[in-house]
Coordinates of C-alpha atoms and ligand atoms in Angstrom, one line a residue:
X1238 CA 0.0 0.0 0.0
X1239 CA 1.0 3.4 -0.8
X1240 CA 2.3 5.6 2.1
X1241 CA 1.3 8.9 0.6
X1242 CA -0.3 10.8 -2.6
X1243 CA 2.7 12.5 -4.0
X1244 CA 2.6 13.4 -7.6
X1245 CA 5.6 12.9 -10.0
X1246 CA 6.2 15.8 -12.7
X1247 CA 8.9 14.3 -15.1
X1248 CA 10.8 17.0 -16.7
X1249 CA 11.9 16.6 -20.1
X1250 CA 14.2 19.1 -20.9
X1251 CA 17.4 16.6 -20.7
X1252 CA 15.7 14.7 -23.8
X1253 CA 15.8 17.7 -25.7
X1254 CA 19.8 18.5 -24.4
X1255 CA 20.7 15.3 -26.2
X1256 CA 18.6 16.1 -29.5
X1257 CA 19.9 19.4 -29.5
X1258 CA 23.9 18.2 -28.8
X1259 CA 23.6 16.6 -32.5
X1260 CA 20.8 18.1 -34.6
X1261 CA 20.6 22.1 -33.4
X1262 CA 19.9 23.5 -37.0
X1263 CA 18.7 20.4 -38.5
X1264 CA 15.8 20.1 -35.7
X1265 CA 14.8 23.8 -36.8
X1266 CA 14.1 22.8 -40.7
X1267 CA 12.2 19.8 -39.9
X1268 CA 10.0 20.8 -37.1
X1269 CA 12.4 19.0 -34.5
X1270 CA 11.2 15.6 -35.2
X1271 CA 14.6 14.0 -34.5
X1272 CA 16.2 11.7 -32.5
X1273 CA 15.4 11.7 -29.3
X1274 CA 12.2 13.3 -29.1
X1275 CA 11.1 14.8 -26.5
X1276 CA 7.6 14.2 -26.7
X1277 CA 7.9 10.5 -27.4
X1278 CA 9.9 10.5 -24.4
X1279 CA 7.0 12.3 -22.8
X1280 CA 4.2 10.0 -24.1
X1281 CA 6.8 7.0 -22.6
X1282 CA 7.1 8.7 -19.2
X1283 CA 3.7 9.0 -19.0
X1284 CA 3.1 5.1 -20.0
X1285 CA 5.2 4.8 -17.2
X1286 CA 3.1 6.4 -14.7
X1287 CA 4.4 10.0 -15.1
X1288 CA 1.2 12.3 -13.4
X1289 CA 2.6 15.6 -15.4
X1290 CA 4.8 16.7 -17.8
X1291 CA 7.4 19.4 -17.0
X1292 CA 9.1 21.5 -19.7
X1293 CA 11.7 25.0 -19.7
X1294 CA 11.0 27.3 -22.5
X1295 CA 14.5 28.8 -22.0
X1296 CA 15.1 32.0 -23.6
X1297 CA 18.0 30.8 -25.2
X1298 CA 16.3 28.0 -26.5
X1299 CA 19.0 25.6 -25.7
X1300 CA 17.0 22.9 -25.1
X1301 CA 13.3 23.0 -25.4
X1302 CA 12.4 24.7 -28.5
X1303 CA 9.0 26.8 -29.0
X1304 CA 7.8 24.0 -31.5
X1305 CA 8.2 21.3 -28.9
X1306 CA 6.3 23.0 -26.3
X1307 CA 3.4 23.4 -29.1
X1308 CA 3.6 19.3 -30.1
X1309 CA 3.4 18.8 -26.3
X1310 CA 0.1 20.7 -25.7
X1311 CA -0.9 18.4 -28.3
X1312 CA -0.3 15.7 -27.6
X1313 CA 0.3 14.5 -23.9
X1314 CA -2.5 13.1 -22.0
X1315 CA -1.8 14.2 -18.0
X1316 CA -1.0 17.6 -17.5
X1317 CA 1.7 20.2 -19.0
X1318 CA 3.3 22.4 -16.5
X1319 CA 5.9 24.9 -18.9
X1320 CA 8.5 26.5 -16.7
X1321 CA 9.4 29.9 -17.9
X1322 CA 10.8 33.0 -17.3
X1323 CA 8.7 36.4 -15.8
X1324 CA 9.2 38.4 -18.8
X1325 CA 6.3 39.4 -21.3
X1326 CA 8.0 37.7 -24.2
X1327 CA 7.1 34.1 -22.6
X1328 CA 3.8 35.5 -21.0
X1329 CA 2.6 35.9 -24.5
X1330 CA 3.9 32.3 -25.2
X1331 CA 2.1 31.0 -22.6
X1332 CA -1.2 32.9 -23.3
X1333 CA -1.4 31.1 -26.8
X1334 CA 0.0 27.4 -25.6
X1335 CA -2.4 27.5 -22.6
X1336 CA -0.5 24.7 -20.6
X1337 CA -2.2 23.4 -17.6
X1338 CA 0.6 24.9 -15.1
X1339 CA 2.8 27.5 -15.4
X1340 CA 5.8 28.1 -13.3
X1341 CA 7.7 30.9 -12.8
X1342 CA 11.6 30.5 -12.8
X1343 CA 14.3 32.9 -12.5
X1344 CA 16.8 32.4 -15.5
X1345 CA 20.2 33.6 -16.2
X1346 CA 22.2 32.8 -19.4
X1347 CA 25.2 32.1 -18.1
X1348 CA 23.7 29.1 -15.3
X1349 CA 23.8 25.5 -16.2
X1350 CA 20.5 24.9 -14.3
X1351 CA 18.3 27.0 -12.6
X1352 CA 20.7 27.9 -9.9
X1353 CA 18.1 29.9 -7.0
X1354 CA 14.3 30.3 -6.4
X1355 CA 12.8 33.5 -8.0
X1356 CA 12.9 36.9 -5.5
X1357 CA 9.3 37.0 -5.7
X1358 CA 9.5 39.3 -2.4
X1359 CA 12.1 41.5 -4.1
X1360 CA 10.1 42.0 -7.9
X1361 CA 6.2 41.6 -6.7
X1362 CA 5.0 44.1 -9.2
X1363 CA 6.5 42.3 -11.7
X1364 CA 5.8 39.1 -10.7
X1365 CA 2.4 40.0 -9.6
X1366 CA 1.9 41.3 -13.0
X1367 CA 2.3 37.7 -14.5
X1368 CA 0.5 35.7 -11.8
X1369 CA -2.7 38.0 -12.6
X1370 CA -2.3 37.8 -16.4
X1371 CA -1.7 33.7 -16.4
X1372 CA -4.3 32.8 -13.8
X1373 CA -7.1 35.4 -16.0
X1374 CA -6.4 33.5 -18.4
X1375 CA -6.9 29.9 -16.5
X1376 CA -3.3 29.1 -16.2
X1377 CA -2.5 27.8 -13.0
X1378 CA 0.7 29.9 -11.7
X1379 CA 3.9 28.2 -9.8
X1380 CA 6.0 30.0 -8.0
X1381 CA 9.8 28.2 -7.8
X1382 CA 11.2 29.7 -4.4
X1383 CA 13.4 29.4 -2.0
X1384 CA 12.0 27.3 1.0
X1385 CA 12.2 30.6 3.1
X1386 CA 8.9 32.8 5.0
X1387 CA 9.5 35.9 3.2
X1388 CA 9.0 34.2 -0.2
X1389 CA 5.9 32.0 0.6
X1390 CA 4.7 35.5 2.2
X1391 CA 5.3 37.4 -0.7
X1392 CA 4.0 34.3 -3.1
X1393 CA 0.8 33.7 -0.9
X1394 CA 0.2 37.7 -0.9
X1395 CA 0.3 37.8 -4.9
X1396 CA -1.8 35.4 -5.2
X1397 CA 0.0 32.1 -7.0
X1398 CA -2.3 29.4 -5.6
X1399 CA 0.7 27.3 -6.3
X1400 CA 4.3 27.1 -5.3
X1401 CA 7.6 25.2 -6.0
X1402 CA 10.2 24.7 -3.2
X1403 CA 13.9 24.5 -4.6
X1404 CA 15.1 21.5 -3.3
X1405 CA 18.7 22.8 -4.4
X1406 CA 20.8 23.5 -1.5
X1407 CA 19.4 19.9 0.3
X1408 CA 20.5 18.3 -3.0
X1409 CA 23.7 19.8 -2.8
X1410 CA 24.6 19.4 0.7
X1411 CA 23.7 15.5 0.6
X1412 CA 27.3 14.4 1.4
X1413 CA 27.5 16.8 4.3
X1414 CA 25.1 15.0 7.1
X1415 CA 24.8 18.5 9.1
X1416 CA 23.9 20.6 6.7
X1417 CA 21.9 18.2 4.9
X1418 CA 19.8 17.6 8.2
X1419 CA 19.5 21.3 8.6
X1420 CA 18.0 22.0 5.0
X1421 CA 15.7 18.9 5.0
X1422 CA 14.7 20.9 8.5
X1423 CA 14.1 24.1 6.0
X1424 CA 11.8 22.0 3.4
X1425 CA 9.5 21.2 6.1
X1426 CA 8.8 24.2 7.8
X1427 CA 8.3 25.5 4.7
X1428 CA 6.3 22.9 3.7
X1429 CA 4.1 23.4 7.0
X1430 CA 4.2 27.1 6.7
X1431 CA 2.8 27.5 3.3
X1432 CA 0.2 25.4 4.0
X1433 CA -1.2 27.0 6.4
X1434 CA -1.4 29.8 4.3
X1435 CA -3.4 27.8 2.3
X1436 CA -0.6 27.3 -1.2
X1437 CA -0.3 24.1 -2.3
X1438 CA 2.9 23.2 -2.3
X1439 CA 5.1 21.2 -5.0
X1440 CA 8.9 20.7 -4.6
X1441 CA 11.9 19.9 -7.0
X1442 CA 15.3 20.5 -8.3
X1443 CA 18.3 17.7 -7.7
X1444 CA 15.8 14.7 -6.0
X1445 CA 17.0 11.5 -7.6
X1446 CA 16.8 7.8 -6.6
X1447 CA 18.6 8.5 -3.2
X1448 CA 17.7 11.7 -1.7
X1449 CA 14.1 11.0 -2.7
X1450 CA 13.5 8.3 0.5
X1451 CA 13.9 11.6 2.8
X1452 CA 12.1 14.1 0.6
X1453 CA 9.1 12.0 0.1
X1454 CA 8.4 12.2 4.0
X1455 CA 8.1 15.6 3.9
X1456 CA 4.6 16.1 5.0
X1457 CA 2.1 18.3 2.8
X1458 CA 4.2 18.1 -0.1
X1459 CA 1.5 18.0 -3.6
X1460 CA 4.0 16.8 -6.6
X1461 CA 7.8 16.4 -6.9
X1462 CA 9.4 17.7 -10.2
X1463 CA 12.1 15.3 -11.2
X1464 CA 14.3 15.1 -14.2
X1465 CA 17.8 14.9 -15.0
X1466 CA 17.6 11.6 -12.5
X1467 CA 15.2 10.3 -14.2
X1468 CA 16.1 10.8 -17.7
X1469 CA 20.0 9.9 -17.3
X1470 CA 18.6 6.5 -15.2
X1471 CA 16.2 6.1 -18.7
X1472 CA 19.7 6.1 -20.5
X1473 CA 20.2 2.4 -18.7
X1474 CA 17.3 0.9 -18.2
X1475 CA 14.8 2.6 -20.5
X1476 CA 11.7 5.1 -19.5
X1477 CA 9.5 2.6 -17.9
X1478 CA 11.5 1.6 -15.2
X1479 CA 13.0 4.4 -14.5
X1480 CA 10.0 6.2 -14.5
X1481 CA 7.7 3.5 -12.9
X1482 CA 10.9 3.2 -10.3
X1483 CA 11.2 6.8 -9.4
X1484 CA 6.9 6.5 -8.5
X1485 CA 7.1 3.5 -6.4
X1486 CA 9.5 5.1 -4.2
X1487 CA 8.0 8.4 -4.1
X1488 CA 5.1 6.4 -2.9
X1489 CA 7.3 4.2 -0.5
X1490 CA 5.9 1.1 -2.6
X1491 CA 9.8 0.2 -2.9
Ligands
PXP89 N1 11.9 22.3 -10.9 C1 12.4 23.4 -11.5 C2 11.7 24.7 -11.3 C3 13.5 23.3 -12.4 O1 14.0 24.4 -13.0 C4 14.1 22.0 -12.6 C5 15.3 21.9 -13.5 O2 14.9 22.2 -14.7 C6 13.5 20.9 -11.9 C7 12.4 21.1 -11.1 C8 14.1 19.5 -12.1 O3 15.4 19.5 -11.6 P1 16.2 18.2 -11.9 O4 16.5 18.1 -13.3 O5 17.5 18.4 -11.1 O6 15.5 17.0 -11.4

């Protein structure tokens, strides 16, 4: 029996890395349908047992491309949640793709990954600006944040029904025992805070097959968003068990 109701968001964007690593101008002239595809990979991971599909416009395209985001809307059959930055050039994107979720990301051109949460509390008018135009227009806003009060304040006081705890700095102090105790200790009082200010509350960024047995007990937590894990795992043992693998022990089934 399943221990609790988290939902697993697979991100695709590593799918696209790979296609992108070999066929960057040939992908453009025929509509990106080369090898891999990211939306085949999608369809897989949802097979699998994938509740959501995750996705990162990035504004310099070096993964997903605008095309792929459009074949997605198409053609998955759970949910699309399109990650994206708070600028009016990818508001107007998501106006006309209409994904189910839309999450709100800082970016920077120079980072690998998204490296922090978004200062919500620093930029609300901004930010607030998006939330309001996305949710009018019955896209459901994330807000990717740090698990600290001032940002689930400032995300709760704007509005975002939904948030997005970077699990980054756990990720990364895994090795360290004491520091990893101390930011598990961050996720759930955040987790526990939020909550009770009524967000629902979804988490991501570095979980993979290990660090997933403590995050899954976080209490309150709605959906995890995984991906590199998950896809470079795929690379060895295909989509379905690493997909179906990364669920059962989300749900403590393993
Ligand atoms: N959530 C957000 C907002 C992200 O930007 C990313 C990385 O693209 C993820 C989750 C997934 O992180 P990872 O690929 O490390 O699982």
């Amino acid at each position: 029996m399943a221990d609790n109701n988290i939902l697993l968001g697979v991100n695709v964007d590593h799918v696209a890395t790979v296609r992108q690593a070999r066929y960057r101008e040939i992908g453009r002239a025929c509509g990106q349908i080369v090898e891999p595809d990211p939306i085949a990979w999608a369809l897989a991971a949802e097979r699998a047992g994938a509740d959501g599909i995750t996705m990162h416009l990035r504004e310099d395209r070096r993964h997903m491309q605008d095309e792929d985001v459009r074949r997605m809307r198409a053609c998955i059959a759970t949910r699309l949640n399109l990650e994206m930055a708070c600028t009016e050039e990818m508001t107007a994107f998501a106006l006309a793709i209409k994904p189910d979720f839309a999450c709100l990301v800082p970016e920077n051109r120079t980072e690998v990954t998204t490296e922090g949460g978004l200062d919500v509390a620093g930029q609300m008018d901004r930010v607030g600006q998006v939330v309001r135009t996305l949710n009018d227009a019955g896209i459901v806003t994330s807000l990717f944040i740090d698990p600290e009060a001032s940002q689930i304040d400032a995300a709760a006081e704007l509005g975002s029904p939904l948030i997005e705890l970077h699990t980054g700095a756990f990720s990364n102090a895994w090795h360290v025992p004491a520091a990893r105790v101390a930011e598990l200790l961050k996720l759930e009082r955040a987790v526990e805070y939020a909550v009770t200010l009524g967000l629902t509350v979804n988490a991501g960024h570095g979980v993979n097959y290990v660090n997933v047995a403590d995050i899954r007990r976080i209490e309150g937590i709605h959906e995890l968003n995984i991906g590199h894990s998950i896809v470079s795992r795929a690379l060895f043992t295909g989509v379905d068990e690493a997909v179906g693998r990364m669920k059962a022990l989300i749900r403590g089934l393993l």
